[in-house]
Coordinates of C-alpha atoms and ligand atoms in Angstrom, one line a residue:
M1 CA -0.2 0.1 0.0
C2 CA 3.3 2.6 0.7
G3 CA 5.0 2.9 -2.7
I4 CA 8.9 2.5 -3.3
V5 CA 11.3 3.9 -6.0
G6 CA 15.2 3.3 -6.1
Y7 CA 17.4 4.6 -9.0
V8 CA 21.3 4.5 -9.7
G9 CA 22.7 6.1 -12.5
N10 CA 23.9 9.6 -13.9
R11 CA 20.7 11.2 -13.4
N12 CA 20.1 13.9 -10.3
V13 CA 18.7 11.2 -8.2
T14 CA 16.5 13.4 -6.1
D15 CA 14.7 14.3 -9.5
V16 CA 13.9 10.7 -10.1
L17 CA 13.3 10.2 -6.6
M18 CA 10.3 12.7 -6.6
Q19 CA 9.0 12.3 -10.1
G20 CA 8.5 8.6 -8.9
L21 CA 7.1 9.4 -5.6
K22 CA 4.7 11.4 -7.4
S23 CA 3.4 8.7 -9.7
L24 CA 3.4 6.4 -6.4
E25 CA 1.2 9.0 -4.3
Y26 CA -2.0 7.1 -5.1
R27 CA -0.1 4.0 -3.1
G28 CA 0.1 5.9 0.0
Y29 CA 0.1 9.6 1.0
D30 CA 0.3 9.6 5.4
S31 CA 4.1 10.7 4.7
A32 CA 7.4 10.6 2.2
G33 CA 10.9 10.2 2.6
V34 CA 13.9 10.0 1.0
A35 CA 17.7 8.5 1.5
V36 CA 20.3 9.8 -1.2
R37 CA 23.8 8.8 -1.1
C38 CA 26.0 12.2 -0.4
D39 CA 29.6 11.7 -0.9
K40 CA 30.5 9.5 2.2
N41 CA 27.3 9.4 4.0
I42 CA 23.8 8.9 3.3
K43 CA 21.3 11.1 4.0
V44 CA 17.7 11.0 5.1
I45 CA 14.8 13.8 4.7
K46 CA 11.4 12.8 5.4
S47 CA 8.1 15.1 5.7
V48 CA 4.5 14.1 7.0
G49 CA 2.0 14.7 4.6
K50 CA 1.5 14.8 0.8
I51 CA 4.5 14.5 -1.5
A52 CA 4.5 18.3 -2.2
N53 CA 5.4 18.7 1.5
L54 CA 8.9 16.8 0.9
E55 CA 9.5 18.7 -2.3
E56 CA 9.5 22.0 -0.1
K57 CA 11.8 20.3 1.9
L58 CA 14.0 19.1 -0.6
Q59 CA 14.4 22.8 -1.9
G60 CA 17.8 24.1 -1.5
F61 CA 18.8 20.4 -1.3
N62 CA 21.3 20.5 -4.6
D63 CA 23.5 17.5 -3.8
K64 CA 24.6 15.9 -6.9
S65 CA 24.2 12.7 -5.7
T66 CA 23.2 10.0 -7.9
I67 CA 22.1 7.1 -5.9
G68 CA 19.2 6.9 -3.9
I69 CA 15.7 5.5 -2.5
G70 CA 12.2 6.7 -2.0
H71 CA 8.9 5.5 0.1
T72 CA 5.8 7.2 0.0
R73 CA 3.7 5.7 3.2
W74 CA 0.4 4.2 4.3
A75 CA 0.9 3.5 8.1
T76 CA 0.3 0.0 9.2
H77 CA 2.7 0.1 12.4
G78 CA 2.9 3.2 14.0
E79 CA 1.6 6.3 14.2
V80 CA 2.0 9.1 11.0
N81 CA 4.6 10.9 11.5
E82 CA 8.6 11.8 10.7
V83 CA 9.5 9.2 12.8
N84 CA 8.3 6.4 11.7
C85 CA 8.4 7.4 8.4
H86 CA 10.8 5.5 5.8
P87 CA 13.5 5.3 4.9
H88 CA 14.8 3.5 8.1
S89 CA 18.4 3.4 9.2
V90 CA 20.3 1.1 11.4
N91 CA 24.0 1.6 11.5
N92 CA 25.3 0.3 8.2
V93 CA 21.8 -0.3 6.8
V94 CA 19.4 2.1 5.4
L95 CA 15.7 0.8 3.8
V96 CA 12.4 1.5 2.6
H97 CA 9.9 -1.4 3.2
N98 CA 6.2 -2.8 1.4
G99 CA 4.4 -4.6 3.7
I100 CA 4.3 -6.3 7.0
I101 CA 6.3 -8.2 9.3
E102 CA 4.2 -10.5 11.3
N103 CA 6.8 -11.5 13.9
Y104 CA 8.8 -8.3 14.2
R105 CA 7.8 -8.5 17.8
E106 CA 9.8 -11.5 18.3
L107 CA 12.4 -10.2 16.1
K108 CA 12.4 -6.7 18.1
R109 CA 13.1 -8.7 21.4
E110 CA 15.6 -10.9 20.0
L111 CA 17.8 -8.2 18.5
E112 CA 17.2 -6.1 21.7
L113 CA 18.9 -8.9 23.4
V114 CA 21.9 -8.2 21.3
G115 CA 22.2 -4.7 21.8
Y116 CA 19.8 -3.0 19.3
S117 CA 17.5 -0.1 20.7
F118 CA 14.7 1.3 18.1
L119 CA 13.7 4.7 17.8
T120 CA 10.4 3.7 15.9
D121 CA 6.9 2.1 16.0
T122 CA 7.7 0.4 12.8
D123 CA 8.4 -3.4 11.6
S124 CA 10.4 -1.9 8.8
E125 CA 13.1 -0.6 11.2
I126 CA 13.5 -4.1 12.5
I127 CA 14.2 -5.0 9.3
A128 CA 17.0 -3.0 8.9
A129 CA 18.6 -4.0 12.4
L130 CA 18.1 -7.6 11.2
I131 CA 19.7 -7.2 8.4
D132 CA 22.8 -4.8 9.9
S133 CA 23.0 -7.6 12.7
Y134 CA 24.4 -10.2 10.7
K135 CA 28.0 -9.9 10.2
G136 CA 29.5 -11.1 6.6
N137 CA 28.5 -11.0 2.7
K138 CA 25.8 -8.5 2.3
C139 CA 23.6 -11.0 -0.2
D140 CA 23.8 -13.2 2.5
A141 CA 22.6 -10.9 5.4
L142 CA 20.2 -10.6 3.1
V143 CA 18.8 -14.3 2.6
Y144 CA 19.1 -14.2 6.7
A145 CA 16.6 -11.7 6.9
Q146 CA 14.7 -13.6 4.4
M147 CA 15.0 -16.7 6.8
K148 CA 14.3 -15.0 9.5
M149 CA 11.1 -12.9 8.5
K150 CA 7.3 -13.7 8.6
G151 CA 5.2 -11.7 6.5
S152 CA 5.2 -9.7 3.3
Y153 CA 7.8 -7.4 2.3
A154 CA 9.0 -5.3 -0.7
L155 CA 12.4 -4.0 0.4
V156 CA 15.2 -2.1 -1.3
I157 CA 18.2 -1.6 0.8
M158 CA 21.4 1.0 0.6
F159 CA 24.7 -0.1 3.0
D160 CA 26.5 2.9 4.1
D161 CA 29.6 1.0 3.4
E162 CA 28.7 0.1 -0.1
A163 CA 28.6 3.5 -1.9
N164 CA 27.2 2.6 -5.4
T165 CA 24.8 -0.4 -5.0
L166 CA 21.2 -1.1 -4.2
Y167 CA 19.9 -4.1 -3.1
A168 CA 16.2 -5.2 -3.4
M169 CA 13.8 -8.1 -2.3
R170 CA 10.3 -9.3 -1.9
K171 CA 7.6 -11.6 -0.8
D172 CA 3.8 -10.8 -1.4
S173 CA 4.4 -7.4 -1.9
P174 CA 5.2 -6.2 -5.8
L175 CA 8.7 -4.7 -7.0
I176 CA 10.2 -5.1 -10.1
V177 CA 14.0 -3.8 -11.5
G178 CA 13.4 -1.1 -14.8
I179 CA 16.4 -1.5 -16.9
G180 CA 17.9 1.2 -18.8
E181 CA 21.4 2.2 -20.6
N182 CA 23.5 2.9 -17.6
E183 CA 21.0 3.5 -15.3
N184 CA 18.5 1.3 -13.3
F185 CA 15.5 1.6 -11.3
V186 CA 13.5 -0.5 -9.0
A187 CA 9.8 0.5 -8.2
S188 CA 7.2 -0.9 -6.3
D189 CA 4.8 0.1 -9.5
I190 CA 5.3 0.2 -13.0
S191 CA 4.4 3.6 -13.9
V192 CA 7.5 4.8 -12.2
I193 CA 9.9 3.7 -14.3
L194 CA 7.9 4.4 -18.0
P195 CA 9.4 7.9 -18.3
Y196 CA 12.9 6.2 -18.5
T197 CA 12.6 3.0 -19.7
K198 CA 10.0 0.3 -20.6
K199 CA 12.3 -2.7 -19.9
Y200 CA 12.1 -4.4 -17.0
V201 CA 12.4 -7.7 -14.8
D202 CA 10.6 -9.2 -12.3
I203 CA 12.0 -10.1 -8.6
E204 CA 10.6 -13.7 -7.4
E205 CA 10.7 -14.7 -4.4
G206 CA 13.8 -16.0 -2.7
E207 CA 15.9 -13.9 -4.9
V208 CA 18.3 -11.5 -4.1
V209 CA 19.2 -8.6 -6.4
K210 CA 22.0 -6.2 -6.8
I211 CA 21.8 -3.2 -8.8
T212 CA 24.6 -0.7 -10.0
K213 CA 24.1 1.8 -12.9
S214 CA 25.8 -0.6 -15.4
E215 CA 24.4 -3.9 -14.0
V216 CA 21.9 -6.1 -12.3
L217 CA 22.4 -9.2 -10.4
V218 CA 20.0 -11.3 -9.3
Y219 CA 21.0 -14.4 -7.1
S220 CA 18.8 -17.3 -5.9
E221 CA 19.8 -20.4 -3.9
N222 CA 21.0 -21.9 -7.0
G223 CA 23.3 -18.8 -7.7
L224 CA 22.8 -16.6 -10.5
V225 CA 20.0 -16.8 -12.2
D226 CA 19.5 -15.5 -15.8
K227 CA 16.6 -13.3 -16.2
K228 CA 14.1 -12.7 -18.6
I229 CA 13.9 -9.0 -19.4
K230 CA 10.3 -7.9 -20.5
T231 CA 8.9 -4.8 -21.9
A232 CA 5.8 -2.5 -20.2
L233 CA 2.8 -3.0 -22.4
W234 CA 1.6 0.7 -21.0
S235 CA 3.4 3.8 -22.1
I236 CA 3.8 7.0 -19.9
E237 CA 0.8 8.7 -21.4
D238 CA -1.6 5.8 -20.1
A239 CA -0.3 6.6 -16.6
Q240 CA -0.7 10.8 -16.9
K241 CA -3.9 12.9 -16.5
G242 CA -3.8 13.9 -19.9
G243 CA -5.2 17.3 -19.4
Y244 CA -7.9 16.2 -17.1
E245 CA -8.5 18.0 -13.7
H246 CA -8.2 14.4 -11.8
F247 CA -7.3 11.0 -12.7
M248 CA -10.7 9.8 -11.9
L249 CA -12.7 12.1 -14.3
K250 CA -9.7 10.9 -17.1
E251 CA -9.9 7.2 -16.1
M252 CA -14.0 7.7 -16.2
N253 CA -14.2 9.1 -19.9
E254 CA -11.7 5.9 -20.8
E255 CA -14.6 3.5 -20.1
K256 CA -16.0 4.7 -23.9
D257 CA -13.3 3.2 -25.7
L258 CA -12.7 0.7 -23.4
C259 CA -16.1 -1.2 -24.1
V260 CA -14.8 -0.8 -27.7
K261 CA -11.1 -2.3 -26.9
L262 CA -12.9 -5.3 -25.2
Y263 CA -15.4 -5.9 -27.7
N264 CA -12.4 -6.2 -30.3
K265 CA -10.4 -8.7 -27.9
F266 CA -13.1 -10.9 -27.0
I267 CA -15.7 -10.7 -30.3
E268 CA -14.5 -12.9 -33.6
D269 CA -16.7 -13.0 -36.1
G270 CA -19.5 -12.4 -34.4
N271 CA -18.9 -15.0 -31.8
Y272 CA -17.4 -15.3 -28.5
S273 CA -13.7 -15.4 -28.8
D274 CA -11.0 -18.0 -27.4
D275 CA -9.8 -15.3 -25.0
I276 CA -13.3 -15.6 -23.2
P277 CA -12.4 -18.5 -20.8
D278 CA -15.1 -21.4 -21.4
I279 CA -16.3 -22.3 -17.6
S280 CA -18.7 -24.7 -18.6
S281 CA -17.3 -27.8 -16.9
Y282 CA -17.2 -26.5 -13.6
N283 CA -20.5 -27.4 -11.6
D284 CA -19.0 -25.6 -8.7
I285 CA -17.7 -21.7 -8.9
D286 CA -16.9 -19.2 -6.2
I287 CA -15.9 -15.7 -7.2
V288 CA -14.1 -13.7 -4.7
A289 CA -12.6 -10.2 -4.5
C290 CA -12.3 -7.1 -2.2
G291 CA -14.4 -3.6 -2.5
S292 CA -16.1 -2.8 -6.0
A293 CA -14.1 -5.9 -7.9
F294 CA -16.8 -8.0 -5.0
Y295 CA -19.6 -5.9 -6.4
A296 CA -18.4 -6.5 -10.0
A297 CA -18.4 -10.3 -8.7
T298 CA -21.9 -9.9 -7.5
V299 CA -23.0 -9.0 -10.8
G300 CA -21.3 -12.0 -12.6
K301 CA -23.0 -14.3 -10.0
Y302 CA -26.7 -12.9 -10.5
L303 CA -26.0 -13.0 -14.5
I304 CA -25.3 -16.5 -14.2
D305 CA -28.0 -17.3 -11.8
T306 CA -30.0 -15.8 -13.9
Y307 CA -29.7 -16.3 -17.2
V308 CA -27.8 -19.6 -17.2
C309 CA -29.7 -21.2 -14.3
D310 CA -29.9 -24.8 -15.4
R311 CA -29.2 -26.4 -11.9
S312 CA -25.8 -27.6 -13.5
V313 CA -24.0 -24.7 -12.0
R314 CA -23.8 -23.5 -8.4
V315 CA -21.9 -19.8 -8.1
N316 CA -20.7 -18.1 -4.9
V317 CA -19.3 -14.8 -4.3
D318 CA -17.5 -14.1 -1.2
V319 CA -15.6 -11.3 -0.2
A320 CA -12.0 -12.2 0.4
S321 CA -11.1 -11.5 3.8
E322 CA -13.8 -14.0 4.4
Y323 CA -13.3 -16.7 2.2
R324 CA -9.8 -16.7 3.2
Y325 CA -10.8 -18.2 6.6
K326 CA -14.3 -20.6 5.7
K327 CA -13.9 -24.2 4.9
H328 CA -13.7 -25.1 1.5
F329 CA -15.0 -28.2 0.2
Y330 CA -14.0 -28.1 -3.6
G331 CA -14.9 -31.0 -6.0
D332 CA -12.7 -31.9 -9.1
K333 CA -15.2 -29.6 -11.3
S334 CA -14.7 -26.4 -8.8
L335 CA -13.2 -23.3 -10.0
V336 CA -11.9 -20.1 -8.2
I337 CA -12.5 -16.9 -10.0
V338 CA -10.3 -14.2 -8.5
V339 CA -11.0 -10.2 -9.7
S340 CA -8.8 -7.9 -8.7
Q341 CA -7.5 -4.3 -10.5
S342 CA -4.2 -4.3 -9.1
G343 CA -3.3 -7.9 -9.0
E344 CA -1.9 -7.4 -5.5
T345 CA -4.6 -6.9 -2.4
A346 CA -3.4 -9.1 0.0
D347 CA -6.8 -11.1 0.5
T348 CA -7.6 -11.9 -2.9
L349 CA -4.2 -13.4 -3.2
A350 CA -4.5 -15.3 -0.5
C351 CA -7.5 -17.0 -1.4
L352 CA -5.9 -17.7 -4.7
R353 CA -2.8 -19.6 -3.6
M354 CA -5.5 -21.5 -1.3
A355 CA -7.5 -22.7 -4.3
N356 CA -4.2 -22.9 -6.4
S357 CA -2.6 -25.0 -3.5
L358 CA -5.8 -27.4 -3.0
N359 CA -5.2 -27.8 -7.0
V360 CA -7.8 -26.4 -7.7
D361 CA -8.5 -24.6 -10.8
T362 CA -8.1 -21.2 -11.0
L363 CA -9.3 -17.9 -13.2
A364 CA -8.0 -14.4 -12.5
I365 CA -10.0 -11.4 -14.2
V366 CA -6.9 -8.7 -13.5
N367 CA -5.6 -5.5 -14.9
V368 CA -2.0 -5.2 -14.0
P369 CA 0.0 -7.9 -16.4
S370 CA 3.1 -7.6 -14.2
S371 CA 1.0 -8.3 -10.7
T372 CA 1.5 -11.1 -8.3
I373 CA -2.1 -12.9 -9.2
A374 CA -1.7 -12.9 -13.0
K375 CA 1.7 -14.5 -12.1
E376 CA 0.0 -17.1 -10.0
A377 CA -3.4 -17.6 -11.7
K378 CA -3.9 -20.9 -13.6
L379 CA -5.9 -18.8 -16.1
V380 CA -5.8 -15.0 -16.8
M381 CA -8.5 -12.8 -18.2
P382 CA -6.5 -9.8 -18.8
M383 CA -9.1 -6.2 -18.3
L384 CA -7.0 -4.1 -20.7
A385 CA -8.2 -1.2 -18.6
G386 CA -4.7 0.3 -18.7
P387 CA -3.0 2.1 -15.4
E388 CA -5.7 3.1 -13.2
I389 CA -4.4 5.7 -10.6
A390 CA -7.5 7.1 -9.0
V391 CA -8.1 5.4 -5.7
A392 CA -11.5 4.7 -6.8
T393 CA -12.1 2.4 -9.3
T394 CA -14.3 3.1 -12.5
K395 CA -12.6 2.0 -15.3
G396 CA -11.4 -1.2 -13.5
Y397 CA -15.2 -2.0 -12.3
F398 CA -16.3 -1.5 -15.7
S399 CA -14.1 -3.9 -17.0
Q400 CA -14.8 -6.2 -14.7
V401 CA -18.4 -6.2 -14.8
L402 CA -18.0 -6.3 -18.7
E403 CA -16.0 -9.5 -18.5
L404 CA -17.7 -11.3 -16.0
S405 CA -20.9 -10.6 -18.1
L406 CA -18.8 -11.9 -20.9
I407 CA -18.4 -15.3 -19.2
A408 CA -21.7 -15.3 -18.2
Q409 CA -22.9 -15.1 -21.9
K410 CA -20.5 -17.3 -23.5
L411 CA -21.5 -20.0 -20.7
G412 CA -24.9 -19.8 -20.9
Y413 CA -24.6 -20.3 -25.0
I414 CA -23.0 -23.0 -24.9
K415 CA -25.0 -24.5 -22.1
G416 CA -28.2 -23.7 -24.2
T417 CA -29.6 -21.1 -21.8
I418 CA -28.8 -18.2 -24.5
S419 CA -29.9 -18.9 -27.8
K420 CA -28.3 -18.1 -31.1
E421 CA -30.4 -15.6 -31.6
E422 CA -30.5 -14.0 -28.0
K423 CA -26.5 -14.4 -28.3
K424 CA -26.3 -12.4 -31.6
L425 CA -28.5 -9.6 -30.1
L426 CA -26.3 -9.7 -27.1
I427 CA -23.3 -9.3 -29.8
E428 CA -24.7 -6.4 -31.5
T429 CA -25.5 -4.6 -28.4
F430 CA -21.9 -5.1 -27.2
E431 CA -21.0 -3.6 -30.8
N432 CA -23.2 -0.7 -29.6
L433 CA -22.3 0.2 -26.1
K434 CA -20.1 2.7 -26.7
S435 CA -23.1 4.6 -28.2
Y436 CA -25.6 3.9 -25.3
L437 CA -22.7 5.0 -23.0
I438 CA -21.9 8.5 -24.6
P439 CA -25.1 10.7 -24.0
L440 CA -24.6 9.6 -20.4
F441 CA -21.5 10.9 -20.2
E442 CA -22.8 14.2 -21.7
I443 CA -25.3 15.2 -19.1
D444 CA -24.7 17.8 -16.5
Y445 CA -24.5 16.0 -13.2
S446 CA -23.6 19.1 -11.0
T447 CA -27.1 20.3 -10.2
I448 CA -28.1 17.3 -9.0
A449 CA -24.5 17.4 -6.8
S450 CA -25.4 20.8 -5.8
K451 CA -28.3 19.2 -4.1
L452 CA -26.5 16.2 -2.4
W453 CA -23.1 17.6 -1.2
F454 CA -24.1 18.9 1.9
K455 CA -26.3 16.1 2.9
E456 CA -25.0 13.4 6.0
H457 CA -26.8 10.5 4.7
I458 CA -27.7 9.7 1.1
Y459 CA -29.8 5.9 0.7
F460 CA -29.7 3.9 -2.6
I461 CA -32.5 1.6 -3.1
G462 CA -33.1 -1.1 -6.1
R463 CA -34.2 -4.3 -6.4
G464 CA -32.1 -7.3 -8.6
I465 CA -29.2 -5.9 -10.5
D466 CA -30.1 -2.1 -10.0
Y467 CA -29.3 -3.0 -6.1
I468 CA -26.1 -4.5 -6.9
V469 CA -25.3 -1.6 -9.2
G470 CA -26.3 0.6 -5.8
L471 CA -23.8 -1.3 -4.0
E472 CA -21.2 0.2 -5.8
A473 CA -22.9 3.3 -5.9
S474 CA -22.7 3.7 -2.6
L475 CA -19.5 3.1 -2.1
K476 CA -17.9 5.4 -5.1
L477 CA -19.7 8.3 -3.1
K478 CA -18.8 7.2 0.2
E479 CA -15.1 6.7 -0.2
I480 CA -14.7 9.9 -2.2
S481 CA -17.3 12.2 -0.7
Y482 CA -16.8 11.3 2.7
I483 CA -20.8 11.4 2.8
H484 CA -22.5 8.4 4.8
S485 CA -24.4 6.3 2.3
D486 CA -25.7 2.6 2.3
V487 CA -27.5 1.1 -0.3
Y488 CA -30.9 -1.4 0.7
Q489 CA -33.1 -3.8 -1.4
A490 CA -35.9 -1.4 -2.2
G491 CA -38.6 -4.5 -0.7
E492 CA -36.5 -4.3 2.9
L493 CA -36.8 -0.5 3.2
K494 CA -39.9 -0.8 5.3
H495 CA -38.1 -4.0 7.3
G496 CA -36.3 -1.5 9.2
P497 CA -33.9 0.8 7.1
I498 CA -37.2 3.1 6.6
A499 CA -36.6 4.6 10.5
L500 CA -34.2 6.4 9.1
I501 CA -35.9 8.5 6.7
D502 CA -36.2 12.3 7.7
N503 CA -37.4 15.4 6.2
D504 CA -35.4 16.1 3.4
T505 CA -33.1 12.6 3.5
P506 CA -31.7 11.9 -0.1
V507 CA -32.9 8.4 -1.6
I508 CA -31.8 7.7 -4.8
S509 CA -33.8 5.3 -6.5
I510 CA -32.4 2.6 -9.0
I511 CA -35.3 1.4 -11.1
T512 CA -34.4 -0.2 -14.7
N513 CA -35.2 -3.8 -14.4
D514 CA -38.7 -3.9 -16.3
E515 CA -40.3 -6.9 -14.8
I516 CA -40.5 -5.0 -11.1
K517 CA -40.2 -1.6 -11.8
E518 CA -43.8 -0.7 -10.9
K519 CA -42.8 -2.3 -7.1
S520 CA -39.6 -0.3 -6.9
L521 CA -41.2 2.7 -7.9
S522 CA -43.7 1.9 -4.7
N523 CA -41.0 1.5 -2.3
A524 CA -39.5 4.9 -3.9
I525 CA -42.9 6.5 -3.1
E526 CA -43.2 5.1 0.5
A527 CA -39.8 6.6 1.3
Q528 CA -41.0 9.9 0.0
S529 CA -44.1 9.6 2.0
R530 CA -42.0 9.6 5.1
G531 CA -40.3 12.9 3.8
A532 CA -37.2 11.7 1.8
S533 CA -36.2 13.4 -1.2
L534 CA -36.5 11.3 -4.3
Y535 CA -33.9 11.0 -7.1
L536 CA -34.0 8.5 -9.7
L537 CA -32.3 6.8 -12.0
A538 CA -34.7 4.8 -14.2
S539 CA -35.0 3.5 -17.8
E540 CA -37.1 5.4 -20.3
N541 CA -40.3 3.5 -19.8
V542 CA -40.4 3.8 -16.2
D543 CA -43.6 6.4 -15.9
T544 CA -43.2 9.0 -13.6
D545 CA -46.2 11.6 -14.5
N546 CA -47.6 12.9 -11.5
L547 CA -45.1 11.8 -9.2
K548 CA -42.9 14.6 -7.7
I549 CA -39.0 14.3 -7.9
D550 CA -36.2 15.8 -7.4
E551 CA -34.3 15.2 -10.1
I552 CA -34.4 12.5 -12.8
I553 CA -31.8 10.5 -14.9
R554 CA -32.8 8.9 -17.9
V555 CA -30.4 5.6 -19.0
P556 CA -31.6 3.6 -22.2
R557 CA -33.4 0.0 -21.4
I558 CA -30.7 -2.9 -22.9
S559 CA -30.2 -6.0 -21.9
E560 CA -29.3 -6.9 -18.1
F561 CA -26.0 -8.1 -19.3
Y562 CA -24.8 -4.6 -20.2
Q563 CA -27.2 -2.1 -18.0
P564 CA -25.3 -2.2 -15.2
L565 CA -22.6 -0.5 -17.4
L566 CA -24.7 2.2 -17.9
N567 CA -26.3 2.7 -14.4
I568 CA -22.8 2.9 -12.9
I569 CA -21.8 6.1 -15.4
P570 CA -23.6 8.6 -13.6
F571 CA -23.1 7.5 -10.2
Q572 CA -19.2 7.7 -11.0
F573 CA -19.8 11.5 -11.9
I574 CA -22.1 12.3 -8.9
A575 CA -19.9 11.2 -6.4
Y576 CA -16.9 12.7 -8.4
E577 CA -19.2 16.1 -8.8
V578 CA -19.7 16.0 -4.6
A579 CA -16.3 15.2 -3.6
K580 CA -15.4 18.3 -5.6
L581 CA -17.5 20.5 -4.1
K582 CA -16.9 19.5 -0.9
G583 CA -13.1 20.2 -1.6
C584 CA -11.8 16.4 -1.3
D585 CA -9.3 15.1 -2.8
V586 CA -10.8 13.1 -5.6
D587 CA -7.8 11.0 -6.5
K588 CA -6.3 10.3 -3.2
P589 CA -9.3 10.5 -0.5
K590 CA -8.2 10.0 2.8
N591 CA -7.2 6.8 5.0
L592 CA -7.5 4.7 1.4
A593 CA -4.8 3.5 -0.5
K594 CA -5.2 2.1 -4.3
S595 CA -3.7 -1.6 -3.8
V596 CA -4.4 -2.7 -0.2
T597 CA -1.6 -5.1 0.2
V598 CA -1.8 -5.8 3.7
E599 CA -4.6 -8.1 5.5
Ligands
LIG601 O1 -7.1 -4.2 -6.8 P1 -8.4 -4.7 -6.2 O2 -9.5 -4.5 -7.5 O3 -8.2 -6.0 -5.8 O4 -9.0 -3.6 -5.1 C1 -10.1 -4.4 -4.9 C2 -10.6 -3.2 -3.8 O5 -9.5 -2.6 -2.6 C3 -10.9 -1.8 -4.5 O6 -12.0 -2.1 -5.5 C4 -11.7 -0.7 -3.9 O7 -12.6 -1.2 -3.3 C5 -11.7 0.6 -4.3 N1 -11.1 1.7 -3.5 C6 -13.0 0.8 -4.7 O8 -12.8 2.2 -5.7

């Protein structure tokens, strides 16, 4: 959840580190720091808060250093202050760390017994002492630390007595080495290296990497490893704002072309292509994910349950943090699908590993191609969304829903619950999806936002798939605008939640499901009768004549396989506009981090 950058070469290192930290800030923004070699020793500079604060502190620091490390922190151990901020140094060792060392208290006791004392509340300072305590070759010291540590780590290390070298290693936390011309980089995220190089090597668990400006040496227990140099598929433009005020706005706008990209990848000559996994041989499918990815998974389950339901397949969805601690009885026709934008979410990864270790087939719907989940899943369906930088996912969720919809469609077609004609219509709708989306991007959402931004509570209601979209709509609003928001199945309102409705409490009713639209509308009116101000997201055929509605957004009515993709767009925009009106940091909401690599 923190971000790491390291550099060795000929450039001014603080420039490279600051540029890297800025592009990593979305991963954690409690505090940040750098360590750079100045002549004979290493200088550490830290600052609490945004990267801009560190940048200010670095002004006037015009050392000509060309080697250093940087870190942006999302606190896990110890409060947010300069002492706990990385880099941490103990005697000869200076390091930055992402992850959590689970046995750090035990290690701390052992190290205290041999004379170490500690300044910080972090687990990371313990690692520096652990490495320092090993007397001998530096690579051996790192292997010693690997053997002693339990937990997750991505580490970049400098030694005071070795001027031109960085060391790196990782376990369950991402880290790559960017390969340049007479310069090299280490980073927790590929976007850091893109302004300089597209070439990189993955670091595997158990490896120790020694990096100078002219070479990258990777050691495993079998000696020197011949690493394959890979080429990043994303460009630097993909990872920049491209003229938009916020990454979130840019990423929402990318949804229009993303559906075309996914169409080109997954539809071939009017048919579902082989790139859409065929899951028809499984009768027991678990879809596991966290946050928005879990809500996308819930759409997937709904579509399979509703349209493929022939009793031959059971689909279960669960949040990964729960799933990993439950008992599972897998059979030889079980499949575990994990859904993750980052491909590094700790709980989701743990579920994937659990399923892999039990020899259950696994499929990952994942966006970051170099991520651990992408590497470890038996089968991968790439999300093709490009870098998603805003903490609140938009295009990521969009792609996840669309891909799960395609898996469900193909499954239904193979099983015969979706006919040839229905398949043809579904594919035609997919081809035209962009044209259904465009009008939703042209609506001015500022009026509705101006009525909502000062509210303390906002409730969403819906039935069926409309309720499921409400889950994501509500999460979007609360995570970036900090307004308390909840979602209820519309029919459940009168069984309790309606007690929350006061005069002017905003209730946003989602009604696009034809079969139950009258019932949903009645539920909305029930809320209104208790004083709620009523907002509607409704398909064109929902008759609202003679009703007093505060604001209504009309969406085209299309197949439920795509309807959630239309319905979510207005809510992404409303959350965005509300957050802006409240003066919130849209791309980096408080307390959150983009990729949750701790449990
Ligand atoms: O990277 P992942 O898709 O695994 O992330 C899962 C959640 O942490 C993520 O969707 C989170 O809920 C977002 N902040 C929602 O906008």
